[in-house]
Structures are given as C-alpha cells and as structure tokens.
Short mmCIF file of C-alpha atoms in Angstrom, two decimals:
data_model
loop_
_atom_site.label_atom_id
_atom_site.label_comp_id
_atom_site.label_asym_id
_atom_site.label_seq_id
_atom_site.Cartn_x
_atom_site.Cartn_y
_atom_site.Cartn_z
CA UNK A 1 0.37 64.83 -46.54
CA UNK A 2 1.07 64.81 -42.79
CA UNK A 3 -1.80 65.44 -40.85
CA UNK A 4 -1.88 66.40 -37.01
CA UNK A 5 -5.45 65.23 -35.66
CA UNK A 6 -6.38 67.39 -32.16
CA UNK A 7 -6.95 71.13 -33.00
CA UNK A 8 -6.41 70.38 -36.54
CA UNK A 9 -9.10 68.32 -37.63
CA UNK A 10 -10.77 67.96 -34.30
CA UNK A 11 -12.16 70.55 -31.76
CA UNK A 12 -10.61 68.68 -28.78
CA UNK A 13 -7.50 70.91 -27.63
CA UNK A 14 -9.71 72.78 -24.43
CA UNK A 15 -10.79 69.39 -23.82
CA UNK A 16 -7.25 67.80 -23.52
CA UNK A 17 -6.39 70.93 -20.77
CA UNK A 18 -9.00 70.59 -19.06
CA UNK A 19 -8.56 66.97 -18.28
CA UNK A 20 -4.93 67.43 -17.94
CA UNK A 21 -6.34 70.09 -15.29
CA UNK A 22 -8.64 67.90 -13.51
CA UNK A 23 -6.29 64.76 -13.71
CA UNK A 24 -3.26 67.53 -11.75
CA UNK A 25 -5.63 68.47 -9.28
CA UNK A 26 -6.63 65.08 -8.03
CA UNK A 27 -3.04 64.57 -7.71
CA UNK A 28 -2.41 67.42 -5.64
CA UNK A 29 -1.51 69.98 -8.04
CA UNK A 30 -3.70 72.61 -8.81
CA UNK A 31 -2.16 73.64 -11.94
CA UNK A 32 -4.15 76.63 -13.58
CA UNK A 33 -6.21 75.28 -17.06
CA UNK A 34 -4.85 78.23 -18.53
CA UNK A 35 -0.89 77.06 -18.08
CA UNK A 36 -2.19 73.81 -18.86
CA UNK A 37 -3.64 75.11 -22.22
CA UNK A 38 -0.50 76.62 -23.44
CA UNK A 39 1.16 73.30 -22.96
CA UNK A 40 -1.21 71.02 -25.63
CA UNK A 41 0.12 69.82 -28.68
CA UNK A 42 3.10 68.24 -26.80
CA UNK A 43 2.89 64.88 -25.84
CA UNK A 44 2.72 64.28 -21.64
CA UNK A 45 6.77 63.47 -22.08
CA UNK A 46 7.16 67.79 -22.57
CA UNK A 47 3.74 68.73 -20.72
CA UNK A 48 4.34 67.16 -17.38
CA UNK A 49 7.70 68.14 -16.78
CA UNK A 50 6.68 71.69 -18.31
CA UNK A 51 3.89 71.80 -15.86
CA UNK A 52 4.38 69.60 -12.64
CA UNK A 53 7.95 68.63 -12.86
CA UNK A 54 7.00 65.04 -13.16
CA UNK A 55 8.72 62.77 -15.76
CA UNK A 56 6.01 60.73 -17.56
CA UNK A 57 7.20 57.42 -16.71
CA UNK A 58 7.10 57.91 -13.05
CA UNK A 59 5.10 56.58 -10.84
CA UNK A 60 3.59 60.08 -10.36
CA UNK A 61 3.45 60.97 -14.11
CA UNK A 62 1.62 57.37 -14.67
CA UNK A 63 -1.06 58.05 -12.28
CA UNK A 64 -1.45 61.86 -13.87
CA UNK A 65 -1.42 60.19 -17.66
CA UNK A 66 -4.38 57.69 -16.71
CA UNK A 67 -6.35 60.28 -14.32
CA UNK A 68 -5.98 62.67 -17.62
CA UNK A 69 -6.67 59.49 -20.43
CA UNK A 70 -9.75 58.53 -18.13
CA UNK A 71 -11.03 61.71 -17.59
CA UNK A 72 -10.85 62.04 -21.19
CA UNK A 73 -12.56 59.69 -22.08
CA UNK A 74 -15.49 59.59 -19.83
CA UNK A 75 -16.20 63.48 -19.47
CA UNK A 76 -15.31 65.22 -23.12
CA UNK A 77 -14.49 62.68 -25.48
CA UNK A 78 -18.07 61.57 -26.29
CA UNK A 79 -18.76 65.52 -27.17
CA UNK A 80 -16.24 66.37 -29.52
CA UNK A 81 -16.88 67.55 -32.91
CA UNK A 82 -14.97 67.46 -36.14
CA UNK A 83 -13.87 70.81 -37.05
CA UNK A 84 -16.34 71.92 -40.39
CA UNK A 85 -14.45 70.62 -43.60
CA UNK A 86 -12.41 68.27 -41.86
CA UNK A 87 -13.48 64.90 -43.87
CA UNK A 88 -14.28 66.73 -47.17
CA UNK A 89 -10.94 68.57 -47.13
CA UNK A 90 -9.02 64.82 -46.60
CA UNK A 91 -11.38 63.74 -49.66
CA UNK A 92 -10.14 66.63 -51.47
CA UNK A 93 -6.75 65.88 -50.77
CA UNK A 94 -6.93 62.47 -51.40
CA UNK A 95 -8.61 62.83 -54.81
CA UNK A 96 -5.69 64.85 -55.75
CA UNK A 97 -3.31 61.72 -55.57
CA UNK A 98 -1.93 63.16 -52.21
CA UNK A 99 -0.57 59.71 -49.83
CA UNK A 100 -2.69 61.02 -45.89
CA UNK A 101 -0.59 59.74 -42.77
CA UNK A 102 -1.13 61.00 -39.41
CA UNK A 103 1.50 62.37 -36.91
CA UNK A 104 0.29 62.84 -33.61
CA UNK A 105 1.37 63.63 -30.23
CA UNK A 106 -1.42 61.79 -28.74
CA UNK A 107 -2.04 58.84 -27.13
CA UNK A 108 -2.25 55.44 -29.38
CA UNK A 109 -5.18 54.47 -27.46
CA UNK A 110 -7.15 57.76 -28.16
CA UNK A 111 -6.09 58.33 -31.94
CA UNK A 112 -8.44 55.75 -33.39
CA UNK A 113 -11.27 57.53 -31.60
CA UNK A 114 -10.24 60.66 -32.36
CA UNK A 115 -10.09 59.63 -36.74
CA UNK A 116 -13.74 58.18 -35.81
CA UNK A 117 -14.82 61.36 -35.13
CA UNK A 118 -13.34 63.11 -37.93
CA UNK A 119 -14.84 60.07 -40.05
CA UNK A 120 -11.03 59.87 -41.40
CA UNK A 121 -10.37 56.42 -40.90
CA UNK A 122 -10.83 54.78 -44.56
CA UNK A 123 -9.36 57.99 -45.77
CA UNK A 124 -5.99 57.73 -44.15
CA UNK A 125 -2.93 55.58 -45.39
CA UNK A 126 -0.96 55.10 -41.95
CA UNK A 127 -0.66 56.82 -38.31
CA UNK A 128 2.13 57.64 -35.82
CA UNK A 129 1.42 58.58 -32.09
CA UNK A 130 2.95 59.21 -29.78
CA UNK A 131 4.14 55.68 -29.14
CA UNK A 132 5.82 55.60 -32.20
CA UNK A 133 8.60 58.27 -31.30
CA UNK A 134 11.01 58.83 -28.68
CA UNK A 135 10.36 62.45 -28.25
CA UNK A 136 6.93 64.01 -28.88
CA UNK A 137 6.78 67.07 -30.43
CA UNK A 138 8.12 69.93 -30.95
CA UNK A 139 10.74 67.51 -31.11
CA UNK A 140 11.00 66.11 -34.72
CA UNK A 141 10.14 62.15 -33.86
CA UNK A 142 6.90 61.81 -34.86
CA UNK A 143 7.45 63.79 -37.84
CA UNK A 144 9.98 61.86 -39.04
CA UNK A 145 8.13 58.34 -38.52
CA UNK A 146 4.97 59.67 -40.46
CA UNK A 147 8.00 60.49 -42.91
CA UNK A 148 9.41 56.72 -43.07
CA UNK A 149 5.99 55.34 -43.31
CA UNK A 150 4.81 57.26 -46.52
CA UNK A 151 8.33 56.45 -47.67
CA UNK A 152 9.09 59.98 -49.03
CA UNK A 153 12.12 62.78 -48.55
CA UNK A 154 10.79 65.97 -46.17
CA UNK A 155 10.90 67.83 -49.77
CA UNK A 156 8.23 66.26 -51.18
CA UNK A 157 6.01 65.94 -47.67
CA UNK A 158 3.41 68.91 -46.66
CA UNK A 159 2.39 68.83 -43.42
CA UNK A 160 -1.25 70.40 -41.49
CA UNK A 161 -0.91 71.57 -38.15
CA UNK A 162 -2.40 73.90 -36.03
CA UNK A 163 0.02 74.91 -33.23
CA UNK A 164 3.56 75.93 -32.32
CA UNK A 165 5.02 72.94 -31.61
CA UNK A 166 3.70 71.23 -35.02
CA UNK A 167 5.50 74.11 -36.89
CA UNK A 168 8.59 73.51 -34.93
CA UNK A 169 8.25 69.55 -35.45
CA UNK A 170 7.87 70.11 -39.27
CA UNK A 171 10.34 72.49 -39.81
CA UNK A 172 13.27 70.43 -37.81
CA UNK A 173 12.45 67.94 -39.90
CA UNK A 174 12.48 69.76 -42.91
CA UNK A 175 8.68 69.50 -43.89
CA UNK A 176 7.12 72.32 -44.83
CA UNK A 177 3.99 72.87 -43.07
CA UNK A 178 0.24 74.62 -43.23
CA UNK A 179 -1.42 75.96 -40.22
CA UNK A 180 -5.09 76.65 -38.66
CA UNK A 181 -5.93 79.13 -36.39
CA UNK A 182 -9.17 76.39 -34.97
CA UNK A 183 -6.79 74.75 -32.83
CA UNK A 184 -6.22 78.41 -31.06
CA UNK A 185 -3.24 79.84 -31.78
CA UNK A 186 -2.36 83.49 -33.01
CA UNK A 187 -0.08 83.72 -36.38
CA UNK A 188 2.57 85.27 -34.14
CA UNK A 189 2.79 82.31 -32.67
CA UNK A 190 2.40 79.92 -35.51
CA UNK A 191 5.33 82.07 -37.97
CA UNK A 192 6.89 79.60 -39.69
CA UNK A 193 3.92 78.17 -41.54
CA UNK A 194 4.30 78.82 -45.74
CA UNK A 195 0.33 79.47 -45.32
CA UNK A 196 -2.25 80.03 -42.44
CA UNK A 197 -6.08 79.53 -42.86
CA UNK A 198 -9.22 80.00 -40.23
CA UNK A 199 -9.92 75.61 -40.15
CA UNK A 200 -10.54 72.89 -42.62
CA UNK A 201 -13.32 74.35 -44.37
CA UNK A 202 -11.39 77.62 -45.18
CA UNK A 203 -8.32 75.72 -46.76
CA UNK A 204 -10.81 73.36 -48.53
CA UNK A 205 -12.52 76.90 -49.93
CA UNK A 206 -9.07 78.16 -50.85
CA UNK A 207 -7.57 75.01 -51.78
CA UNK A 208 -7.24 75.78 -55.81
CA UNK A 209 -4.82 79.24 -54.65
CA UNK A 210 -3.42 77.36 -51.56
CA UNK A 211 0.28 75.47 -51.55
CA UNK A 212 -1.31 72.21 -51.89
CA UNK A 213 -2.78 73.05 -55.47
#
C-alpha cells in the first residue's frame, strides 16, 4: 500500500498554500492563495515554476522554499489535525497483511512531523519524499521509489491519494490508485481513481466492499 500523507491522511493542503502564499509575497510576488492552492500536491520543483517562474534550486526558489518550510512550521504546522480514520484505517490495513510505505511530494524534513500527527509512524514500513526522486509528482519518481522499497511489481501495489497529480503519478507508473475527496478535489478532477471515498474514515467504513478487501 502506497500512501500519500498531506490531504490524504492529514488536513494540511490549505495550510501548505497558504504558506506558499505568504512565503511569494515576502519575496515580491503576490501570487493569489487561490492559484497557489491549485498547485499542492506537486513538489516546489512543478509549483514554483507553475507559479513564479522560479526553478527551485535558484537562489530565488531557495529563499521561497525556506520562507514557505519556515512559515510552515511556525504558523500552521502545530494546528494540523489527522483527517478522522486516518490511524485506524492504516491499522486496518496493516492487519490485513498489507506492506504501508509512504510516497510523498513533501519535504524530508516535514514528513516525519507530518506521520506524528497522523500517529503513523510505528505503523509504516518505509517513506519516500521528495528527496528521494528526481521529479516530484505528477511525475512518476516518487511512485516508483515507494515501489523499489516495498520490493513489489506496480500490479500488485495499491496506492491512496487524494489529488490529481497522485492519480497521474500512480497511473504512469502503473499503480492503481484510491482517492479522497478530504484533500479537496472534485471526482472530475480525480477520474482515474478505480474508487473514490469522502476521507479515511469513509474507506475504513466501506473497507469490506472497497478494492482493498
């Protein structure tokens, strides 16, 4: 099982825009939160570019990454929530025999705060961030490292996402995937997905008719 972490199993994608927002604006670029917002679940190599025009390892898109990782941290991070369900669904799935690894577009240095708050650290087997892959997603990368860790083809791999770029991730690397609508997305945008559920706790409730049964 594949897991993406913000929007998925925690309630931290508005967060990420708005710091991404506040970090742009200190800069000198008063990007609207809304543009911002459409741009998370992509890792700052996509949003940047996407946004500012910036690469991320220029001098410009270093400053933006820490202004955004600070702000972070300081103004939103100590308020997120797990989404409801979040650990008991992992406990479900883990009690079922399924192997949990984490692909994430996010920062290495956040991720381990991010499982704290989803109390999913002793529940899952390995992680990948975004400093594991080349290209963040929707580019296949980090995907395919959470792949090579659990040492398994993309057939027999599931994968638990909650935007776009998670379905197009998964699906270029031939994992199927399951999406939630928590992390803000409409099913328009998340077709692709062999099933769709409201968050954690309403795939946990529906787990014995879901694909993972």
């Amino acid at each position: 099982m594949i897991l993406d972490v913000d929007g998925t199993l925690v309630d931290s994608n508005d967060a990420h825009a708005h710091a991404w927002a506040q970090s742009m604006k200190h800069e000198g670029s008063d990007v609207p939160y809304e543009e911002v917002r459409c741009e998370i679940g992509m890792g700052s190599d996509k949003l940047l570019p996407n946004t500012v025009g910036v690469q991320k390892d220029s001098p410009e898109g270093k400053r933006l990454t820490k202004g955004w990782e600070e702000i972070f941290k300081s103004d939103y991070l100590p308020n997120l929530k797990a989404f409801p369900g979040s650990k008991a669904l992992l406990q479900r799935m883990r009690s079922q025999g399924l192997k949990l690894v984490v692909a994430s577009s996010t920062e290495a240095s956040l991720l381990k705060s991010l499982l704290e708050i989803a109390d999913a650290t002793g529940l899952i087997r390995d992680k990948t961030s975004s400093s594991d892959a080349k290209q963040s997603k929707p580019d296949p990368d980090i995907v395919q490292a959470a792949l090579d860790n659990l040492e398994m083809p993309p057939n027999q791999a599931v994968m638990l996402g909650d935007t776009p770029y998670d379905v197009e991730a998964a699906s270029r690397a031939g994992v199927s995937i399951i999406t939630l609508r928590c992390g803000g997305w409409s099913d328009k945008d998340l077709a692709g997905a062999i099933a769709i559920y409201d968050d954690p706790a309403d795939l946990l409730a529906h787990y014995d008719s879901s694909p993972l049964a």
